[in-house]
Coordinates of C-alpha atoms in Angstrom, one line a residue:
X19 CA -7.8 72.9 -2.0
X20 CA -4.6 71.0 -2.3
X21 CA -4.5 70.3 1.5
X22 CA -8.1 68.9 1.4
X23 CA -7.2 66.5 -1.4
X24 CA -4.1 65.3 0.5
X25 CA -6.2 64.8 3.6
X26 CA -8.8 62.9 1.5
X27 CA -6.1 60.7 -0.1
X28 CA -4.6 59.9 3.4
X29 CA -8.1 58.9 4.7
X30 CA -8.7 56.7 1.7
X31 CA -5.3 55.0 2.0
X32 CA -5.8 54.4 5.7
X33 CA -9.3 52.9 5.1
X34 CA -7.8 50.5 2.5
X35 CA -5.2 49.4 4.9
X36 CA -7.7 48.8 7.7
X37 CA -9.9 46.9 5.2
X38 CA -6.9 44.7 4.2
X39 CA -6.1 44.0 7.9
X40 CA -9.7 43.2 8.6
X41 CA -9.9 40.7 5.7
X42 CA -6.6 39.1 6.8
X43 CA -7.9 38.8 10.4
X44 CA -11.2 37.2 9.1
X45 CA -9.3 34.7 7.0
X46 CA -7.1 33.8 10.0
X47 CA -10.2 33.5 12.2
X48 CA -11.9 31.2 9.7
X49 CA -8.8 29.0 9.5
X50 CA -8.7 28.6 13.3
X51 CA -12.4 27.7 13.3
X52 CA -11.8 25.1 10.6
X53 CA -8.8 23.6 12.5
X54 CA -10.9 23.4 15.7
X55 CA -13.7 21.7 13.8
X56 CA -11.4 19.2 12.1
X57 CA -9.2 18.6 15.2
X58 CA -11.2 15.6 16.5
X59 CA -11.2 13.9 13.1
X60 CA -7.7 14.7 11.9
X61 CA -5.9 11.7 10.3
X62 CA -2.2 11.3 11.2
X63 CA -0.3 9.1 8.7
X64 CA 3.5 8.9 9.0
X65 CA 5.6 6.5 6.9
X66 CA 8.7 8.3 8.1
X67 CA 11.4 6.9 10.4
X68 CA 14.3 9.3 10.9
X69 CA 15.0 10.5 7.4
X70 CA 13.6 7.4 5.7
X71 CA 10.2 6.8 4.1
X72 CA 9.2 3.2 4.8
X73 CA 6.7 0.7 3.3
X74 CA 4.7 -1.6 5.5
X75 CA 6.6 -4.8 6.3
X76 CA 4.4 -6.0 9.1
X77 CA 1.7 -4.7 11.5
X78 CA 1.8 -4.3 15.3
X79 CA -1.1 -6.3 16.6
X80 CA -1.8 -8.6 19.6
X81 CA -4.3 -10.6 17.4
X82 CA -2.9 -13.8 15.8
X83 CA -3.5 -12.5 12.3
X84 CA -1.1 -12.7 9.4
X85 CA -1.4 -12.2 5.7
X86 CA -0.2 -14.3 2.7
X87 CA 0.5 -12.5 -0.5
X88 CA 1.3 -13.7 -4.0
X89 CA 3.2 -11.6 -6.6
X90 CA 1.7 -12.3 -10.0
X91 CA 4.2 -11.3 -12.7
X92 CA 4.9 -14.7 -14.4
X93 CA 2.6 -17.4 -15.7
X94 CA -0.8 -18.7 -14.6
X95 CA -0.2 -22.4 -14.8
X96 CA -0.7 -23.0 -11.1
X97 CA -3.3 -20.3 -10.6
X98 CA -6.3 -22.7 -10.6
X99 CA -4.6 -25.0 -8.1
X100 CA -3.7 -22.1 -5.8
X101 CA -7.3 -20.8 -5.8
X102 CA -8.7 -24.3 -5.2
X103 CA -6.4 -24.8 -2.1
X104 CA -7.3 -21.3 -0.8
X105 CA -11.0 -22.1 -1.1
X106 CA -10.5 -25.5 0.7
X107 CA -9.0 -23.6 3.7
X108 CA -11.5 -20.7 3.4
X109 CA -8.5 -18.3 3.2
X110 CA -8.5 -14.9 1.4
X111 CA -5.1 -13.5 0.3
X112 CA -3.7 -10.6 -1.7
X113 CA -2.4 -10.9 -5.3
X114 CA 0.0 -8.1 -6.4
X115 CA -0.3 -8.1 -10.2
X116 CA 1.7 -6.5 -12.9
X117 CA 0.0 -4.8 -15.8
X118 CA 1.4 -7.4 -18.2
X119 CA -0.1 -10.2 -16.1
X120 CA -3.5 -8.4 -16.0
X121 CA -3.4 -8.0 -19.8
X122 CA -2.5 -11.7 -20.4
X123 CA -4.8 -13.2 -17.8
X124 CA -7.9 -11.1 -17.4
X125 CA -10.1 -14.1 -16.4
X126 CA -7.7 -14.8 -13.5
X127 CA -8.2 -11.2 -12.4
X128 CA -12.0 -11.5 -12.5
X129 CA -11.8 -14.8 -10.6
X130 CA -9.8 -13.1 -7.8
X131 CA -12.5 -10.5 -7.4
X132 CA -15.3 -13.0 -7.6
X133 CA -13.6 -15.1 -4.9
X134 CA -13.1 -12.1 -2.6
X135 CA -9.3 -11.8 -2.7
X136 CA -7.4 -8.5 -2.5
X137 CA -6.1 -7.1 -5.8
X138 CA -2.8 -5.3 -5.4
X139 CA -0.7 -3.2 -7.8
X140 CA 2.7 -4.5 -8.8
X141 CA 3.5 -1.9 -11.5
X142 CA 2.8 -1.9 -15.2
X143 CA 6.1 -3.5 -16.4
X144 CA 8.0 -4.6 -13.3
X145 CA 10.8 -2.0 -13.4
X146 CA 13.1 -0.8 -10.6
X147 CA 10.9 2.1 -9.4
X148 CA 13.9 3.9 -7.8
X149 CA 15.4 4.5 -11.2
X150 CA 12.3 6.2 -12.6
X151 CA 11.2 9.8 -12.5
X152 CA 8.3 10.7 -10.3
X153 CA 6.0 11.1 -13.3
X154 CA 7.1 7.7 -14.6
X155 CA 6.5 6.1 -11.2
X156 CA 2.9 7.5 -11.2
X157 CA 2.4 6.2 -14.7
X158 CA 3.5 2.7 -13.6
X159 CA 0.8 2.7 -10.9
X160 CA -1.9 4.4 -12.8
X161 CA -1.8 2.2 -15.9
X162 CA -2.4 -1.0 -13.9
X163 CA -5.0 0.8 -11.7
X164 CA -7.0 1.9 -14.6
X165 CA -6.8 -1.5 -16.4
X166 CA -8.0 -3.4 -13.3
X167 CA -10.8 -0.8 -12.6
X168 CA -12.0 -1.0 -16.2
X169 CA -11.9 -4.8 -16.2
X170 CA -13.5 -5.4 -12.8
X171 CA -14.6 -2.1 -11.2
X172 CA -12.1 -2.8 -8.4
X173 CA -10.2 0.1 -6.9
X174 CA -6.8 -1.0 -5.9
X175 CA -5.1 0.6 -2.9
X176 CA -2.1 -1.7 -2.1
X177 CA 1.2 -1.4 -4.0
X178 CA 4.3 -3.6 -3.8
X179 CA 7.4 -2.3 -5.5
X180 CA 9.0 -4.7 -8.0
X181 CA 12.1 -6.4 -6.5
X182 CA 11.1 -4.8 -3.2
X183 CA 13.1 -1.8 -4.4
X184 CA 12.1 1.6 -3.0
X185 CA 13.4 5.0 -1.9
X186 CA 11.8 8.0 -0.2
X187 CA 10.4 9.2 -3.5
X188 CA 8.7 5.9 -4.3
X189 CA 6.9 5.8 -0.9
X190 CA 5.8 9.4 -1.2
X191 CA 4.4 8.7 -4.7
X192 CA 2.4 5.7 -3.4
X193 CA 0.7 7.8 -0.7
X194 CA 0.1 10.7 -3.0
X195 CA -1.8 8.4 -5.3
X196 CA -3.9 6.9 -2.5
X197 CA -1.9 3.7 -2.1
X198 CA -0.4 1.9 0.9
X199 CA 3.1 0.6 0.0
X200 CA 3.5 -3.0 1.1
X201 CA 6.6 -5.1 1.6
X202 CA 6.9 -8.4 3.6
X203 CA 8.5 -9.6 6.8
X204 CA 8.6 -13.3 5.9
X205 CA 10.0 -14.4 2.5
X206 CA 9.1 -17.9 1.4
X207 CA 12.0 -17.8 -1.1
X208 CA 9.8 -19.8 -3.5
X209 CA 11.3 -17.7 -6.3
X210 CA 14.6 -19.5 -5.7
X211 CA 12.9 -22.8 -6.8
X212 CA 13.0 -24.3 -3.3
X213 CA 11.2 -27.6 -2.9
X214 CA 7.8 -27.7 -1.3
X215 CA 9.2 -29.0 2.0
X216 CA 11.8 -26.2 2.0
X217 CA 9.1 -23.6 1.4
X218 CA 7.0 -24.9 4.2
X219 CA 9.9 -25.0 6.7
X220 CA 11.1 -21.6 5.6
X221 CA 7.8 -19.9 6.3
X222 CA 6.5 -21.9 9.2
X223 CA 9.7 -21.7 11.2
X224 CA 10.7 -18.2 10.1
X225 CA 12.2 -16.1 12.9
X226 CA 10.0 -13.2 11.9
X227 CA 6.8 -15.1 11.8
X228 CA 4.5 -13.5 14.4
X229 CA 1.3 -11.6 14.8
X230 CA 1.0 -9.1 12.0
X231 CA 3.4 -10.8 9.6
X232 CA 3.1 -10.4 5.9
X233 CA 4.3 -13.5 3.9
X234 CA 5.7 -13.3 0.4
X235 CA 4.9 -16.0 -2.2
X236 CA 4.7 -16.1 -6.0
X237 CA 2.2 -17.7 -8.3
X238 CA 4.1 -19.2 -11.2
X239 CA 7.0 -20.4 -9.0
X240 CA 7.9 -24.1 -9.3
X241 CA 6.7 -25.6 -6.0
X242 CA 4.5 -22.9 -4.4
X243 CA 1.2 -24.5 -5.2
X244 CA 2.5 -27.9 -4.1
X245 CA 3.5 -26.4 -0.8
X246 CA 0.4 -24.3 -0.1
X247 CA -2.0 -26.9 1.4
X248 CA 0.5 -28.1 4.1
X249 CA 1.7 -24.5 4.6
X250 CA -1.8 -23.3 5.4
X251 CA -2.5 -26.3 7.6
X252 CA 0.7 -25.6 9.6
X253 CA 0.1 -21.9 10.0
X254 CA -3.5 -22.6 11.2
X255 CA -2.2 -25.2 13.7
X256 CA 0.0 -22.5 15.2
X257 CA -3.1 -20.6 15.9
X258 CA -2.8 -18.0 13.1
X259 CA -5.8 -16.5 11.3
X260 CA -4.9 -15.7 7.7
X261 CA -6.5 -12.5 6.4
X262 CA -6.0 -10.2 3.3
X263 CA -3.5 -7.4 3.7
X264 CA -6.4 -4.9 3.4
X265 CA -7.8 -6.4 6.6
X266 CA -4.5 -6.4 8.4
X267 CA -3.1 -2.9 7.9
X268 CA -3.9 0.2 9.9
X269 CA -5.7 2.7 7.7
X270 CA -5.0 6.0 9.6
X271 CA -3.3 7.4 12.7
X272 CA -0.2 5.3 12.5
X273 CA 3.6 5.5 12.4
X274 CA 6.5 3.2 11.5
X275 CA 9.3 1.8 13.5
X276 CA 12.8 1.1 12.1
X277 CA 11.9 -2.4 10.9
X278 CA 8.9 -1.1 8.9
X279 CA 6.3 -2.3 11.4
X280 CA 3.2 -0.3 11.2
X281 CA 2.1 0.9 14.7
X282 CA -1.2 2.6 15.7
X283 CA -0.7 6.0 17.3

């Protein structure tokens, strides 16, 4: 009787082992099928160059398209003038807004949406993101995102780190939250209170001005609005089409070079 029980136990144990192996084999088979099914539609996104995570400074393109962006963290005194000049030239741009700016100037935010401009996230309180914990970084993005969405229904997807300060963790956080991190390749230096003429010369003769460039400006700077009309005229005379950053960047299947240029795979 004892031998029969041992034999039955052994058979049961072997059956369990075979069942486990069969289940593992089935799971592996299903995973392979899923990989084959998704293979043609897989999206490859790499912000990594070497051991560095990089934001998008510019875009590799043969088309003479560039983007102008405005960081909105100060006042709104020149906002109406900037919008009027952009409309005159039929140009759409990208405004990176802090949460404080959104809170102070909700009608400006609504105007940007109404006029068809990009809305970009510039953090809640304009901190150095590299000095924050990952959770604090997420909170900086999410607070502005939710405020803009509640105000306008607009879902932002572009983020510019305050001061242009970033590290690997900041870039990873952006992508994890569904954002593309955006820098610039051409700095107008309007934040240094350059004259209108100096701003125009700085941008239009910049050594990095080329197809796929992203230009940095600020609303609330002393002479940006004064420079804008001639700046746009000059860029157009060079053959450039000015588009929002959302229309310039590559959405998927891309990688970065050492300069932060986004390149299609």
